[in-house]
Coordinates of C-alpha atoms in Angstrom, one line a residue:
Chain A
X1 CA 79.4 104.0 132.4
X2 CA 82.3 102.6 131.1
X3 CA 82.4 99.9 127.8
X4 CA 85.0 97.5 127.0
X5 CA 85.2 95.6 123.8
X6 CA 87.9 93.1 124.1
X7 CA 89.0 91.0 121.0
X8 CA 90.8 87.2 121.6
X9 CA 91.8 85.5 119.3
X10 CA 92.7 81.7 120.7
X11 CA 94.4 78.8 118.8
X12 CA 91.8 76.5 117.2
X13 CA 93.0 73.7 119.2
X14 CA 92.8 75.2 122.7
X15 CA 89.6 77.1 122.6
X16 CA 88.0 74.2 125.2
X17 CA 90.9 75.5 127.3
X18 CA 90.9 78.9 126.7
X19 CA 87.0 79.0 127.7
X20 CA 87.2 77.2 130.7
X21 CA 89.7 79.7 132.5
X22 CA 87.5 83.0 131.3
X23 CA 84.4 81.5 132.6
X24 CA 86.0 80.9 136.1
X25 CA 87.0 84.6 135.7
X26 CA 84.0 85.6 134.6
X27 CA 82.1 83.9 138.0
X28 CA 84.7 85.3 139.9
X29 CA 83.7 88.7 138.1
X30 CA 80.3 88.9 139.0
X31 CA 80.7 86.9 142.8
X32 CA 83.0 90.7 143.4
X33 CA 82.7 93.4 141.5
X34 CA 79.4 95.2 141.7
X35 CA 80.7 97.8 139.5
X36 CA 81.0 95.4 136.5
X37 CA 77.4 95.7 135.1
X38 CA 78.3 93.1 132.1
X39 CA 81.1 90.9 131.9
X40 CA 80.0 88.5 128.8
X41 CA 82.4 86.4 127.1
X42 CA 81.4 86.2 123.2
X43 CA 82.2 83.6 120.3
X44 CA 82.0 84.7 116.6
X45 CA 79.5 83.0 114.8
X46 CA 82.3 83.7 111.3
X47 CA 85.9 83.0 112.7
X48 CA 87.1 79.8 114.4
X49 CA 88.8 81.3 117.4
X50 CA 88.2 84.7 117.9
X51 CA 86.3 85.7 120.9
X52 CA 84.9 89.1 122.1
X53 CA 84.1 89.8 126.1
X54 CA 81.6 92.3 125.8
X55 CA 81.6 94.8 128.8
X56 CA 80.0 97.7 130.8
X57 CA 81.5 99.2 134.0
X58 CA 79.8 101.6 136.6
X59 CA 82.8 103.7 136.3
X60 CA 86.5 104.8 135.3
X61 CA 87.3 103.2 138.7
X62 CA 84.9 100.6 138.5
X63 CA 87.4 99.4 135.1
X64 CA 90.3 100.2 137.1
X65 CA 89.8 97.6 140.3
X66 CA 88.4 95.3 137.6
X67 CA 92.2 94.8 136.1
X68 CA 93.9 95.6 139.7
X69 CA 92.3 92.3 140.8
X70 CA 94.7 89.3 141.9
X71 CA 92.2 86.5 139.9
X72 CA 92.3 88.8 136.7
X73 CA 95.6 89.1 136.8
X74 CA 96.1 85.3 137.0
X75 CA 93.5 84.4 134.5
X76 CA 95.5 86.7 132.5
X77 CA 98.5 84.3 133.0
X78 CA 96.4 81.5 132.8
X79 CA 95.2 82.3 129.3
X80 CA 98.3 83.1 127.6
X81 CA 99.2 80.2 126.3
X82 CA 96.1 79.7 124.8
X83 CA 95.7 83.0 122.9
X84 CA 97.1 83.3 119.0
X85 CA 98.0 86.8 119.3
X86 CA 97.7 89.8 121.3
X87 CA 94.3 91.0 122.6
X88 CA 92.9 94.0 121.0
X89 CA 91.2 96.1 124.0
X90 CA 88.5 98.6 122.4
X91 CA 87.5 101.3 125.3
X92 CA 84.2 103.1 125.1
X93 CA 82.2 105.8 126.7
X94 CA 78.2 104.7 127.3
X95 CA 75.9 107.5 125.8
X96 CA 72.8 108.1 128.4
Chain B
X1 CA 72.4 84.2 124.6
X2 CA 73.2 85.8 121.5
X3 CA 75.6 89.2 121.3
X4 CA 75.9 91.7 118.6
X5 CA 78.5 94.9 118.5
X6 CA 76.8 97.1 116.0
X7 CA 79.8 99.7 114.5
X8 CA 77.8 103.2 113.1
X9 CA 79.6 106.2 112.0
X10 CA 78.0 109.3 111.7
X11 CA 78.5 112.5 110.4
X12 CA 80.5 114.5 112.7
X13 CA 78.4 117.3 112.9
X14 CA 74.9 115.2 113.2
X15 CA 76.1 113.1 116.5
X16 CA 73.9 115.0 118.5
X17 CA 70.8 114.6 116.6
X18 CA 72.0 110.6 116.6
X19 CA 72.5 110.4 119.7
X20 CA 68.8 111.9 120.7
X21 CA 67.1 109.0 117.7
X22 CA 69.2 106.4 119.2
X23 CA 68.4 106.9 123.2
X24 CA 64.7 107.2 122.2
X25 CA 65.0 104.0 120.3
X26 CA 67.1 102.6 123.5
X27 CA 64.4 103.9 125.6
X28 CA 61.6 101.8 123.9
X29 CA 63.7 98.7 123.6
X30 CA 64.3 98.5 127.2
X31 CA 60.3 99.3 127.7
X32 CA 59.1 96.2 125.4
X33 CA 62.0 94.5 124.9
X34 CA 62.3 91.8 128.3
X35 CA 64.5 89.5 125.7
X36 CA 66.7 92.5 125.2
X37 CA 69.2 92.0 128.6
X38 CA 72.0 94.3 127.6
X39 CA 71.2 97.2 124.2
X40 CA 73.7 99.9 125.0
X41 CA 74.7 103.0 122.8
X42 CA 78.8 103.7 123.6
X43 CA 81.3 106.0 121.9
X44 CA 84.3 105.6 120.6
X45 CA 86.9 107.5 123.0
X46 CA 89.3 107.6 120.1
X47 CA 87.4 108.1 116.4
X48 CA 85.3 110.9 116.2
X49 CA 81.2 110.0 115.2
X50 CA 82.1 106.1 115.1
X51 CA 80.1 104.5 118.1
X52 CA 78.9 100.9 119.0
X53 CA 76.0 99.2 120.4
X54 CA 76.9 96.2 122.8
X55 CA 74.0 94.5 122.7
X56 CA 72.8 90.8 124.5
X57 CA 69.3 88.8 123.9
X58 CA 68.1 86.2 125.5
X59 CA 67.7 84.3 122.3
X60 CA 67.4 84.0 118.6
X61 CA 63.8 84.7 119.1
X62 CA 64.4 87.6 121.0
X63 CA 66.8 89.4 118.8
X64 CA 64.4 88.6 115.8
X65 CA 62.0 90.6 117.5
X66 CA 63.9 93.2 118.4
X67 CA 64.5 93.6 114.5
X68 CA 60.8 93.2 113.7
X69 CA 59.4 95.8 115.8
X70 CA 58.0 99.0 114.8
X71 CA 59.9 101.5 116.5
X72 CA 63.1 100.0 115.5
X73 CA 62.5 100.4 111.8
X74 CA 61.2 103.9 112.5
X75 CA 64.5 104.8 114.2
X76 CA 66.6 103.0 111.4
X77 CA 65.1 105.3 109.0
X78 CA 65.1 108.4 110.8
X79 CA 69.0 108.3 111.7
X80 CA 69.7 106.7 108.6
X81 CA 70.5 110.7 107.2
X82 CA 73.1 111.0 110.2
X83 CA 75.2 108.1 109.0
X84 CA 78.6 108.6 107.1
X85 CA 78.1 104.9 105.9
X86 CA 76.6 101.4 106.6
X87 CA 76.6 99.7 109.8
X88 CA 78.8 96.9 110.3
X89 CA 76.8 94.3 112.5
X90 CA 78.3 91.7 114.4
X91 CA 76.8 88.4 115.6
X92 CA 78.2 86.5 118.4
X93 CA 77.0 83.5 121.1
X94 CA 77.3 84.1 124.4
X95 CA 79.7 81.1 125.9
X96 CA 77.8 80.5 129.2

């Protein structure tokens, strides 16, 4: 297994924004990829903002198809605006 | 939900013995632990002996336990000599 820690950081104002396109990525997430065993978006309880998706893949290729989708790649548009800075993507290997 | 990334770095030559307390400890949460959906060991890919849990409860309650039990504390103390320094916990809600 694969983990993924990714790190958002969103403008204060546009957070109601911001979380409405990741949860429609996030159904559209678990409606098609069996391979993407957790695909949770996170809000820090500390820093107005900032956001952490909290992840765990099947696989290297699991990842892969995961960002090769068409709806992650236009969620990934979608958000832009919305974000405050560049996301930080933290990539993992699960111990088993 | 509640989330928590839990950042440990150990000693670079004591990950194996970590990594054999913390699966046991895994092992047992997943056994008792039905408020425990996601508690999941990962490694760094990047900086040698730092690895994080990804972790998701069902509640408050839940993680509360999780702290409280037995065989937690008993795994805190027994890879507590492993550890190049305290562990940096993290406390997130899940946007659902």
């Amino acid at each position: 297994m694969i983990g993924v820690v990714a790190s958002l950081k969103v403008q204060p104002d546009k957070t109601a924004e911001f979380e409405a396109v990741f949860l429609d990525l996030a159904a559209k997430v678990k409606a098609n990829e069996p391979g993407a065993i957790v695909y949770q978006l996170t809000r820090s309880k500390t820093e107005a903002g900032v956001y952490k998706v909290l992840e765990l893949y099947a696989s290297a290729d699991a990842l892969k198809h995961h960002g090769g989708t068409d709806y992650f790649k236009a969620a990934g548009a979608a958000m832009a605006p919305f974000l405050a800075g560049r996301p930080e993507i933290e990539y993992l290997d699960a111990v088993e």
